[in-house]
mmCIF file of C-alpha atoms in Angstrom:
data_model
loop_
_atom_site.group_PDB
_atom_site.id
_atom_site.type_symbol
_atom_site.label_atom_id
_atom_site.label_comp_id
_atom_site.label_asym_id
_atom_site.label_seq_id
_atom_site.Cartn_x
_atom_site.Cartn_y
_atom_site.Cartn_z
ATOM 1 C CA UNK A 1 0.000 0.000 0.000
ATOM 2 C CA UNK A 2 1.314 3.526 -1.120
ATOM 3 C CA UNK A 3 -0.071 6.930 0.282
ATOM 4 C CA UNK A 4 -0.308 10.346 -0.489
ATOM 5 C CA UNK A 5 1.379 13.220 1.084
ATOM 6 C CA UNK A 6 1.782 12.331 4.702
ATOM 7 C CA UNK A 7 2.537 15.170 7.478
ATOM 8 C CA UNK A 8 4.974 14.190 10.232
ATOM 9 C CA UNK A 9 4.996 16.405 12.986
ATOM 10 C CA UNK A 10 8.730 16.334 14.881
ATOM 11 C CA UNK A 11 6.799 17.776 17.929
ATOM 12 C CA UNK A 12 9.521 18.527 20.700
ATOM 13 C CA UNK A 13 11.633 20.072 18.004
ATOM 14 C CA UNK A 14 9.912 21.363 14.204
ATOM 15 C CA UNK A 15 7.772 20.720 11.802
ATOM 16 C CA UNK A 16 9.367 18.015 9.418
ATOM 17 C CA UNK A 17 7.037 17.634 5.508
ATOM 18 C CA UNK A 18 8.141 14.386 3.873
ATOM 19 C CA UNK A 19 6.170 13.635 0.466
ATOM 20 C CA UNK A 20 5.290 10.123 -0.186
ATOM 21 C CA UNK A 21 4.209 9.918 -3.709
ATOM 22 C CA UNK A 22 1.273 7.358 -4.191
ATOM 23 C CA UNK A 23 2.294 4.818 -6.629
ATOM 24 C CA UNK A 24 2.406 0.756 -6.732
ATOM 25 C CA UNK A 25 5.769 1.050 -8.422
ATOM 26 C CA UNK A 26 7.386 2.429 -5.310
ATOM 27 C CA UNK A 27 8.313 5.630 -5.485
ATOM 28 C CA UNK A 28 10.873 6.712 -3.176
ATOM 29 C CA UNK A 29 11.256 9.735 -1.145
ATOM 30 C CA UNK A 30 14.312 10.864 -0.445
ATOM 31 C CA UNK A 31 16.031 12.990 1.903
ATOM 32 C CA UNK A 32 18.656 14.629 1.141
ATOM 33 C CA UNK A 33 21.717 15.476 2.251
ATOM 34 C CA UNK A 34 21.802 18.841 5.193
ATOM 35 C CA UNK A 35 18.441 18.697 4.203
ATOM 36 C CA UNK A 36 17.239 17.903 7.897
ATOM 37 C CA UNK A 37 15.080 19.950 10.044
ATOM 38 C CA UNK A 38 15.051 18.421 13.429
ATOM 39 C CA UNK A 39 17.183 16.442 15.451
ATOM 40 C CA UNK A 40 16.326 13.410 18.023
ATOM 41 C CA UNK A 41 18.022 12.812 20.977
ATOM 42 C CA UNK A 42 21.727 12.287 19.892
ATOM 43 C CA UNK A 43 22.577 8.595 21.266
ATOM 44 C CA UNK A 44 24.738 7.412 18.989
ATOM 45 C CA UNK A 45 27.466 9.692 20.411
ATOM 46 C CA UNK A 46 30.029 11.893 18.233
ATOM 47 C CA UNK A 47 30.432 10.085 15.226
ATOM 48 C CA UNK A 48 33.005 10.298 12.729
ATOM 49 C CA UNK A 49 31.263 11.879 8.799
ATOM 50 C CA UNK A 50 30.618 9.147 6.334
ATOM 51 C CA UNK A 51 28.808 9.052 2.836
ATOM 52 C CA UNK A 52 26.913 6.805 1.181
ATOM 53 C CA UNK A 53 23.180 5.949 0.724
ATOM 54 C CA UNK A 54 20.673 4.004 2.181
ATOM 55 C CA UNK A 55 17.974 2.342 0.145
ATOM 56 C CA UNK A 56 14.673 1.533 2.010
ATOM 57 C CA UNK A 57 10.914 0.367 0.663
ATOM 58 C CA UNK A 58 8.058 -1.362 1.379
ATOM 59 C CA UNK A 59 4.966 -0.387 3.578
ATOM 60 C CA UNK A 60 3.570 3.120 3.113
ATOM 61 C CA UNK A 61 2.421 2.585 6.679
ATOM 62 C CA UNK A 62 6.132 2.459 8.381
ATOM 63 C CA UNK A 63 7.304 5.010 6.104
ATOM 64 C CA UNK A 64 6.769 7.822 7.481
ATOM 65 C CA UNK A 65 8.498 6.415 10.457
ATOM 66 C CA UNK A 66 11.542 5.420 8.497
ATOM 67 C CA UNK A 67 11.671 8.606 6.499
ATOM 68 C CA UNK A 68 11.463 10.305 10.093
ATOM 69 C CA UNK A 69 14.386 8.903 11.849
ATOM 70 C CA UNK A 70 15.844 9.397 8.150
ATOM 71 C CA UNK A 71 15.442 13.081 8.528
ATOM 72 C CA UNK A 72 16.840 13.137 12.386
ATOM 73 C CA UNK A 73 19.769 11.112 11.237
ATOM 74 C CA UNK A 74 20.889 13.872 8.789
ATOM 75 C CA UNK A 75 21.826 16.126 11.342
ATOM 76 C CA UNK A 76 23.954 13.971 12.243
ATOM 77 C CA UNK A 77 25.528 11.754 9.053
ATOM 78 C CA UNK A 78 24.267 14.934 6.268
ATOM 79 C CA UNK A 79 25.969 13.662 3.363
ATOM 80 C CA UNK A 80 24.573 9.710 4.144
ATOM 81 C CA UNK A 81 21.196 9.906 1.664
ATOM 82 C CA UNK A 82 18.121 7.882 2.944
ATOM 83 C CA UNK A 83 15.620 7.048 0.166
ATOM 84 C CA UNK A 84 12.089 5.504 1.218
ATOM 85 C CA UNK A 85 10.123 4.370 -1.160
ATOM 86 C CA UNK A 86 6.581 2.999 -0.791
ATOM 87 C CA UNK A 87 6.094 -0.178 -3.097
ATOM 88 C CA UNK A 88 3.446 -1.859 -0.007
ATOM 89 C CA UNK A 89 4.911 -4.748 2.130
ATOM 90 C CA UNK A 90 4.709 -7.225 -0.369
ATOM 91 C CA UNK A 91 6.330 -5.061 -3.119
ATOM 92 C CA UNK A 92 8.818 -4.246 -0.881
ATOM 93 C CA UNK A 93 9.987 -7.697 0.428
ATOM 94 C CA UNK A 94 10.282 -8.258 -3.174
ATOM 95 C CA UNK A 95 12.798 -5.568 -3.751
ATOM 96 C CA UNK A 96 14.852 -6.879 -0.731
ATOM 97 C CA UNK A 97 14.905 -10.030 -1.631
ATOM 98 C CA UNK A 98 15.920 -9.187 -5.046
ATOM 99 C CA UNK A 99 18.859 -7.664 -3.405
ATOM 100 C CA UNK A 100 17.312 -3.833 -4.481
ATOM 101 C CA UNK A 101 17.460 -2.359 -1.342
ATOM 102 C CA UNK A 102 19.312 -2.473 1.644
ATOM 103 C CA UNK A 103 16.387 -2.523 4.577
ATOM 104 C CA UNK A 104 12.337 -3.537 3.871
ATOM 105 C CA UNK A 105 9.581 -1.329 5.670
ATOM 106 C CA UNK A 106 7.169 -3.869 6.747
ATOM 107 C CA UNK A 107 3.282 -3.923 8.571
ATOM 108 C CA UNK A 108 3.439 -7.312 8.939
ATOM 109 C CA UNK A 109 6.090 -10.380 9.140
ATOM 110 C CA UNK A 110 7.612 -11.814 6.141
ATOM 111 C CA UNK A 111 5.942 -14.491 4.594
ATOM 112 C CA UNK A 112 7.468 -17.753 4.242
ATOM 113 C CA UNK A 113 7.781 -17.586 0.168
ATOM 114 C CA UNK A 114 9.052 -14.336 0.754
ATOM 115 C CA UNK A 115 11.509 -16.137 2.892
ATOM 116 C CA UNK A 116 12.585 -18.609 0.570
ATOM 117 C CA UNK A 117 13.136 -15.493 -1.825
ATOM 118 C CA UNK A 118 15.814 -14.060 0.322
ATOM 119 C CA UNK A 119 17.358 -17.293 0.846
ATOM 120 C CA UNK A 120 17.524 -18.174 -2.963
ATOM 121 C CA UNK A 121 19.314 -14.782 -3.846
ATOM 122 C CA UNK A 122 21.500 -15.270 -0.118
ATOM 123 C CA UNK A 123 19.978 -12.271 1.573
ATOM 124 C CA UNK A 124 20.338 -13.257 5.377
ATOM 125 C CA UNK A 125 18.342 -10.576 7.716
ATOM 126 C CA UNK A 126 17.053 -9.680 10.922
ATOM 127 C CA UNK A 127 13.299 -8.886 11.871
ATOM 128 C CA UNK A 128 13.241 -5.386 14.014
ATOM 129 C CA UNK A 129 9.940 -4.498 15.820
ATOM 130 C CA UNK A 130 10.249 -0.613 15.694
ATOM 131 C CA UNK A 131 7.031 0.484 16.511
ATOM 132 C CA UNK A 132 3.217 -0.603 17.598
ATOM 133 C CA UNK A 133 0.068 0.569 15.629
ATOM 134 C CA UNK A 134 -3.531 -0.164 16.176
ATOM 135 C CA UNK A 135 -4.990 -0.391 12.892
ATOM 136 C CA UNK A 136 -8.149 1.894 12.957
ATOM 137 C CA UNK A 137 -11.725 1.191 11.282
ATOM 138 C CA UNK A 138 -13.053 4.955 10.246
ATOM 139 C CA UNK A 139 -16.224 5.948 9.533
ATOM 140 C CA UNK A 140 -18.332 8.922 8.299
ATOM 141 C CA UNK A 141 -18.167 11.979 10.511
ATOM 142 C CA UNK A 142 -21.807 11.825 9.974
ATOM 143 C CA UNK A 143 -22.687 7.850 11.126
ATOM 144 C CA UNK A 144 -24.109 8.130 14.363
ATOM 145 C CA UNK A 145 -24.689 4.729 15.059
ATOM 146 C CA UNK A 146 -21.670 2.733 14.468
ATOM 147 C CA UNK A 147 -19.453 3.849 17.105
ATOM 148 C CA UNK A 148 -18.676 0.605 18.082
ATOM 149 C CA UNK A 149 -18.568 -2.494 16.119
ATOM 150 C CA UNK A 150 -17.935 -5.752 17.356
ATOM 151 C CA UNK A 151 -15.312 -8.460 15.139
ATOM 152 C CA UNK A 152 -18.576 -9.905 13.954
ATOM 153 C CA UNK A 153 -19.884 -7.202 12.610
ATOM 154 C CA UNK A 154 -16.585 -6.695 10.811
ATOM 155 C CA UNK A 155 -16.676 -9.869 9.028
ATOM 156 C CA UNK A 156 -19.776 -10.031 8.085
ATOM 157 C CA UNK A 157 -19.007 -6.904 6.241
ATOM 158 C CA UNK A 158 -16.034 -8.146 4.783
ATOM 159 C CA UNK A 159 -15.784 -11.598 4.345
ATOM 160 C CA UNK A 160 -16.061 -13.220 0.866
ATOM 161 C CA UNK A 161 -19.495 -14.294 1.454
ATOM 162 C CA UNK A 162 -20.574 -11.054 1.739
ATOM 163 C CA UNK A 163 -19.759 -9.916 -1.683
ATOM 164 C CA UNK A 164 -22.751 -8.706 -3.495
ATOM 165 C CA UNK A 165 -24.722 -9.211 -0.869
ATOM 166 C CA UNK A 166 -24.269 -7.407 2.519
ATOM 167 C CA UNK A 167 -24.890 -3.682 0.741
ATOM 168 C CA UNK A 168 -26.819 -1.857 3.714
ATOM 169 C CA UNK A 169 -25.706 -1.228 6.926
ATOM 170 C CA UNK A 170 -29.221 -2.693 8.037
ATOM 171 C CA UNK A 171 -27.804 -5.877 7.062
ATOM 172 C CA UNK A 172 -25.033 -5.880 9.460
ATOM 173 C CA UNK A 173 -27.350 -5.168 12.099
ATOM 174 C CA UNK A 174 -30.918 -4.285 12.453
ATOM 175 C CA UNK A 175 -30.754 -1.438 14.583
ATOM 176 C CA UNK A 176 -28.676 0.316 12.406
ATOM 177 C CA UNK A 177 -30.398 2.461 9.215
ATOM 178 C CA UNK A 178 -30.690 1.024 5.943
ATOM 179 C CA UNK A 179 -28.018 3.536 4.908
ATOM 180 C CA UNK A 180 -25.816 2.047 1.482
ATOM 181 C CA UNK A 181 -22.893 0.347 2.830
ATOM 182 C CA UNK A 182 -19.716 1.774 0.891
ATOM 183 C CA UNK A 183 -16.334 0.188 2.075
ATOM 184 C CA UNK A 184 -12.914 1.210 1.506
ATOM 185 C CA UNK A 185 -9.710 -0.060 2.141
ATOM 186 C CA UNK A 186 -6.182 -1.053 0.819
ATOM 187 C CA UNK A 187 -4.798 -3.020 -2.025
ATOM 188 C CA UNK A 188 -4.205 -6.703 -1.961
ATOM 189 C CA UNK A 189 -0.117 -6.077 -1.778
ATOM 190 C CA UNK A 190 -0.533 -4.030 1.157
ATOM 191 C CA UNK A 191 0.455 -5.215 4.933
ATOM 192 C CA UNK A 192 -2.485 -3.640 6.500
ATOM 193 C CA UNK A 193 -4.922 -5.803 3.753
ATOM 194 C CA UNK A 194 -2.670 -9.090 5.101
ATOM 195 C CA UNK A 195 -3.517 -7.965 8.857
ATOM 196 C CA UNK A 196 -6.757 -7.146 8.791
ATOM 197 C CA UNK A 197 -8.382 -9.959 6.735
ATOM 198 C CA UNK A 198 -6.227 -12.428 8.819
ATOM 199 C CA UNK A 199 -7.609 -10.992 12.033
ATOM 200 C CA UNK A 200 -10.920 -10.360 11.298
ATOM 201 C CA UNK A 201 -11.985 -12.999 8.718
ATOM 202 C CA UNK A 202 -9.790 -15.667 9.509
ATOM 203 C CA UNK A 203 -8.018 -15.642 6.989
ATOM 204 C CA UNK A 204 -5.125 -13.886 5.271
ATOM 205 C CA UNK A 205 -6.551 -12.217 1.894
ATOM 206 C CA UNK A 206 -9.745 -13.664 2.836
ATOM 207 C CA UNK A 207 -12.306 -10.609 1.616
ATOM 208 C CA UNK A 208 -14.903 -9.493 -0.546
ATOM 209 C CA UNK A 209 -13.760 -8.142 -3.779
ATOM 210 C CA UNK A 210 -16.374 -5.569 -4.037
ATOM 211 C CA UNK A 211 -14.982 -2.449 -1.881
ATOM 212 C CA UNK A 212 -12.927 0.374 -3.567
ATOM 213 C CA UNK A 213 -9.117 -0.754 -3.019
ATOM 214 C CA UNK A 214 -6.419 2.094 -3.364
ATOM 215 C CA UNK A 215 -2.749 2.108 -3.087
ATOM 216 C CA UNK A 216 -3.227 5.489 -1.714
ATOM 217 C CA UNK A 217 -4.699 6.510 2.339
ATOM 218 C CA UNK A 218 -5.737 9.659 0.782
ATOM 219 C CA UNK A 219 -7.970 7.868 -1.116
ATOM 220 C CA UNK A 220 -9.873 5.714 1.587
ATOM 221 C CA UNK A 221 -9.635 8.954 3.530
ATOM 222 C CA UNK A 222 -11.674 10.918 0.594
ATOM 223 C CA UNK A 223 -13.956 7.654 -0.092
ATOM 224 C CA UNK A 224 -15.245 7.451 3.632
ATOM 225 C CA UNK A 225 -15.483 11.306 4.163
ATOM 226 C CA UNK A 226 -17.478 11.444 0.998
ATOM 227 C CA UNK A 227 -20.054 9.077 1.571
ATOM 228 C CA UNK A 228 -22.438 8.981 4.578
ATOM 229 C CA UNK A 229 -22.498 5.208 4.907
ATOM 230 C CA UNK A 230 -18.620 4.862 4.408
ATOM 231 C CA UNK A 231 -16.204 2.916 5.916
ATOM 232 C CA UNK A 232 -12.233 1.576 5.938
ATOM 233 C CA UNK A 233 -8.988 0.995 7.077
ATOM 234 C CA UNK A 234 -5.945 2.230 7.632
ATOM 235 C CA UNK A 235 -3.038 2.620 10.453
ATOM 236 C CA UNK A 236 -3.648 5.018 13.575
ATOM 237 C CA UNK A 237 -0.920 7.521 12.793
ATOM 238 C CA UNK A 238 -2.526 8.365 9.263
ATOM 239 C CA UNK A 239 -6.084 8.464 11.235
ATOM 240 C CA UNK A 240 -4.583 11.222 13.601
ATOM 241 C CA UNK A 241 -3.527 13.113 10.666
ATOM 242 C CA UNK A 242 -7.167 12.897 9.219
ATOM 243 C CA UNK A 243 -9.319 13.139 12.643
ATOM 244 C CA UNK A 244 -10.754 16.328 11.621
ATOM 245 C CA UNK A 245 -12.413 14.468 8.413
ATOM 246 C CA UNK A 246 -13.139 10.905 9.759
ATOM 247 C CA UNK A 247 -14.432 9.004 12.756
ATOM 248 C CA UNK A 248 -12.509 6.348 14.130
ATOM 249 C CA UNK A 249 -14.733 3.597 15.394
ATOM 250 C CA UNK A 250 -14.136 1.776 18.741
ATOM 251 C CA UNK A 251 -13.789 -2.406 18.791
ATOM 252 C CA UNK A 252 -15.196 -5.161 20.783
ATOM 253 C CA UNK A 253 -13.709 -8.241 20.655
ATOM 254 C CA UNK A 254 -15.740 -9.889 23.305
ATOM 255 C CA UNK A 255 -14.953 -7.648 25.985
ATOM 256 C CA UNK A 256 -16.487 -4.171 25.234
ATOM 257 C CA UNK A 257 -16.009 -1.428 23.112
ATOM 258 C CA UNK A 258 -12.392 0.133 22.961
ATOM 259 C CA UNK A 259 -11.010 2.946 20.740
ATOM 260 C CA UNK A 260 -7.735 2.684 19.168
ATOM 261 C CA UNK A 261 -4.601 4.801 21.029
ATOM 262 C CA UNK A 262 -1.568 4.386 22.042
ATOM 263 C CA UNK A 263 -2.518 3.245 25.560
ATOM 264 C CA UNK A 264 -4.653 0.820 24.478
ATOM 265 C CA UNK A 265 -2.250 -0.764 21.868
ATOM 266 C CA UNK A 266 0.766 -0.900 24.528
ATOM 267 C CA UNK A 267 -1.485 -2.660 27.114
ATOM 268 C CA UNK A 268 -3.037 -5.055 24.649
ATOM 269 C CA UNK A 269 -7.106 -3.930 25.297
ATOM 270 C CA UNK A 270 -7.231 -2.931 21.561
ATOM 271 C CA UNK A 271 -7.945 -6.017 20.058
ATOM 272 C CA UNK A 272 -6.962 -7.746 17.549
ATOM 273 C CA UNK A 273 -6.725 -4.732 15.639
ATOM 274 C CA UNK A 274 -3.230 -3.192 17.399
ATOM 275 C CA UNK A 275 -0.087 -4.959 15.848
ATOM 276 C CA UNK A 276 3.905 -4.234 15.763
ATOM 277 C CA UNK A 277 5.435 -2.460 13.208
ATOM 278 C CA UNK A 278 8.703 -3.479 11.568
ATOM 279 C CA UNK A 279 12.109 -3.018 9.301
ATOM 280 C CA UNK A 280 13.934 -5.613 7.623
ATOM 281 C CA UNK A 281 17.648 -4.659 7.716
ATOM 282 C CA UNK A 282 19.814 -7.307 5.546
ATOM 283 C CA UNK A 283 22.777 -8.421 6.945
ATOM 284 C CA UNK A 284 25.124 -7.573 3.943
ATOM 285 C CA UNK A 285 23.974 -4.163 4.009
ATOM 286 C CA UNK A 286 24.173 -4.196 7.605
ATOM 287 C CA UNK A 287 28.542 -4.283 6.804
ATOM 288 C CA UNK A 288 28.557 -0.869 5.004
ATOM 289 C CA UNK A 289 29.576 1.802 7.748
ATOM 290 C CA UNK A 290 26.495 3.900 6.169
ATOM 291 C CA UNK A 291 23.816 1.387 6.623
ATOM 292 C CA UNK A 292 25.611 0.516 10.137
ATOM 293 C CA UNK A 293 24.946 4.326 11.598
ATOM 294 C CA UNK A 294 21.672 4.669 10.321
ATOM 295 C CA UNK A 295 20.274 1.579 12.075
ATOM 296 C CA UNK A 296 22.209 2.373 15.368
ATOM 297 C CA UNK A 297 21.038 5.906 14.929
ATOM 298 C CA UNK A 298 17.157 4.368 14.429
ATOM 299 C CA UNK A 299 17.387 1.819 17.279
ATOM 300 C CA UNK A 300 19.179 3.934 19.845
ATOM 301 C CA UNK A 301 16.312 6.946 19.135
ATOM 302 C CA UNK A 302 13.535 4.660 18.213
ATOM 303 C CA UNK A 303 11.400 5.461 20.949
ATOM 304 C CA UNK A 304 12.295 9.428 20.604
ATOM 305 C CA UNK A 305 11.564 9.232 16.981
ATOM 306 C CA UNK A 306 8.435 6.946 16.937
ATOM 307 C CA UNK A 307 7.018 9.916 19.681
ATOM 308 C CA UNK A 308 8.010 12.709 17.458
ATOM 309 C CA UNK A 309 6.378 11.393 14.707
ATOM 310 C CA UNK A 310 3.450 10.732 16.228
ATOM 311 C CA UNK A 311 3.608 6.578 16.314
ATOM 312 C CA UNK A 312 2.921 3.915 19.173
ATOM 313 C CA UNK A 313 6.405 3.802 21.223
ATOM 314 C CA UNK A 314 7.779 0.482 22.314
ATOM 315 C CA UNK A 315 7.395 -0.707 25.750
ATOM 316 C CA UNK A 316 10.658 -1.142 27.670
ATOM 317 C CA UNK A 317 10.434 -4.474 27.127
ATOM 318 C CA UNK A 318 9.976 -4.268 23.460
ATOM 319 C CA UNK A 319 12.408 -1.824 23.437
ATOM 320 C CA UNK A 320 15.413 -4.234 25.539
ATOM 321 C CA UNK A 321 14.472 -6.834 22.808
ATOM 322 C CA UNK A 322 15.086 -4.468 19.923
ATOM 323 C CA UNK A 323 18.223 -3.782 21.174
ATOM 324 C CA UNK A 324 19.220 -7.373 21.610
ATOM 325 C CA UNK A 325 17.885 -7.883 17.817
ATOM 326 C CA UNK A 326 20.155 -5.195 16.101
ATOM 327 C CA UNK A 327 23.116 -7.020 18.152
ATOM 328 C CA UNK A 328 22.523 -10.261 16.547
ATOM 329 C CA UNK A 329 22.202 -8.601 12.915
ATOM 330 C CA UNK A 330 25.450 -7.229 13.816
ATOM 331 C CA UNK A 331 26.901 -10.627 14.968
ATOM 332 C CA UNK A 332 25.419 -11.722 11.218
ATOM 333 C CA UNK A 333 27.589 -9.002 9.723
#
């Protein structure tokens, strides 16, 4: 999944605009060199200049993230260039394990083909949680009766079986209107789409074929806020960016209603919608003194960064095993 502009907001220091072009074919980002504008907490100590560049892609939902700590790390390393590009997990993983790029953005965890990819063309890497998100179900600022749904409604609204034939909202459930049903979410390549169906219909790329897919979060955003009977998908951090447009619609799983936040997603209420965020560092890339500073500049600030850019920080015990994780890619190296 690709998206449209997306604002990240550096909030202890400035303002910090990275474009992400929407495109399936990955467009990258890039940030250039001195081209920073704010600066995280400087843990990687006084570093001696290199140069070089660092090729990223994948999930449109990490990227801002990524391109975040890229723009931090600049201050520091300015003539190291970061590119992020925003093929969708699946497009990405494909890059890496084509030996393309040098770390994969990822919503969910590689798949075992994708796997046997990497091992095929000798690409030997390391799986770093980075972040937590709780994937967030939006509605119409105008639906005033679907502030909660429950997992069951969710599938029933998604699943195949409900392709051409679950149209109305009163079909979910009686009390609600018969309003026309219009969903939205993400392409079939994207992350999120892998989550979501997995966790709500049971199955991975399990779903009804009848929504209105885009490679782009503006997209969903623009389908849901223009239709009163809208709904989609999408990851928390690009809901925060759009709250003034959308609704964001609390879950029950079984054991009430709870909204999607960062509390919520640390303490594990929010499910099974909240899920860990990742990067995909290879361990060849992981020898080049360039690549080597940007992840220890990522990991050391991760929490800083993730904050800044308005994400779900680890806990300290993700955080002690992310640590522990970028030592044994370095014992790879």
């Amino acid at each position: 999944m690709t998206s449209g502009q997306r604002r990240l907001s550096a909030v202890a220091t400035a303002a910090v605009v990275v474009a992400l072009s929407a495109a399936c074919g990955g467009t990258n980002t890039t940030t250039p060199a001195g081209e920073g504008t704010a600066t995280a907490s400087q843990g990687t100590g006084a570093a001696a200049e290199l140069a070089g560049q660092v090729k990223v892609d994948g999930s449109s939902t990490v990227a801002p993230l990524t391109s975040a700590a890229a723009e931090f790390f600049s201050e520091e390393q300015p003539k190291i260039n970061v590119t992020v590009g925003t093929s969708g997990t699946g497009g990405g993983f494909e890059k890496f394990c084509n030996g393309e790029t040098d770390i994969a953005d990822a919503s969910r965890p590689i798949k075992d083909e994708e796997k046997a990819a990497c091992e095929a063309k000798g690409i030997k890497f390391t799986e770093l949680t980075v972040a937590t998100d709780a994937l967030t179900v939006v509605v119409n600022k105008e639906n005033t009766w679907a502030k909660c749904l429950t997992t069951d409604q969710l599938k029933k609204m998604w699943e195949p079986g409900a392709e051409g034939k679950i149209t109305s909202w009163k079909q979910v459930d009686a009390k609600f209107p018969d309003e026309p049903l219009k969903l939205f979410g993400p392409g079939t390549d994207s992350g999120t789409f892998d989550y979501f169906t997995d966790e709500i219909n049971g199955e991975e790329g399990a779903s009804r074929k009848d929504y209105s897919p885009s490679e782009d979060d503006n997209v969903i955003v623009q389908g849901v806020e223009g239709s009163k009977g809208g709904l989609g998908y999408f990851g928390f951090t690009y809901f925060e960016e759009n709250a003034d447009k959308l609704m964001a619609v609390q879950i029950d799983s079984g054991k009430g209603c709870v909204a999607p936040s960062a509390a919520t997603a640390q303490d594990g209420t929010y499910t099974p919608l909240a899920r860990p965020l990742f990067i995909y560092p290879s361990a060849a890339a992981a020898k080049r003194p360039e690549v080597a500073a940007f992840l220890d500049y990522f990991i050391t600030n991760d929490n800083k960064i993730a904050t800044d850019a308005k994400y779900i920080p680890l806990n300290s015990e993700q955080q002690a095993k992310l640590k522990t994780d970028l030592a044994t890619l370095k014992s790879q190296a």
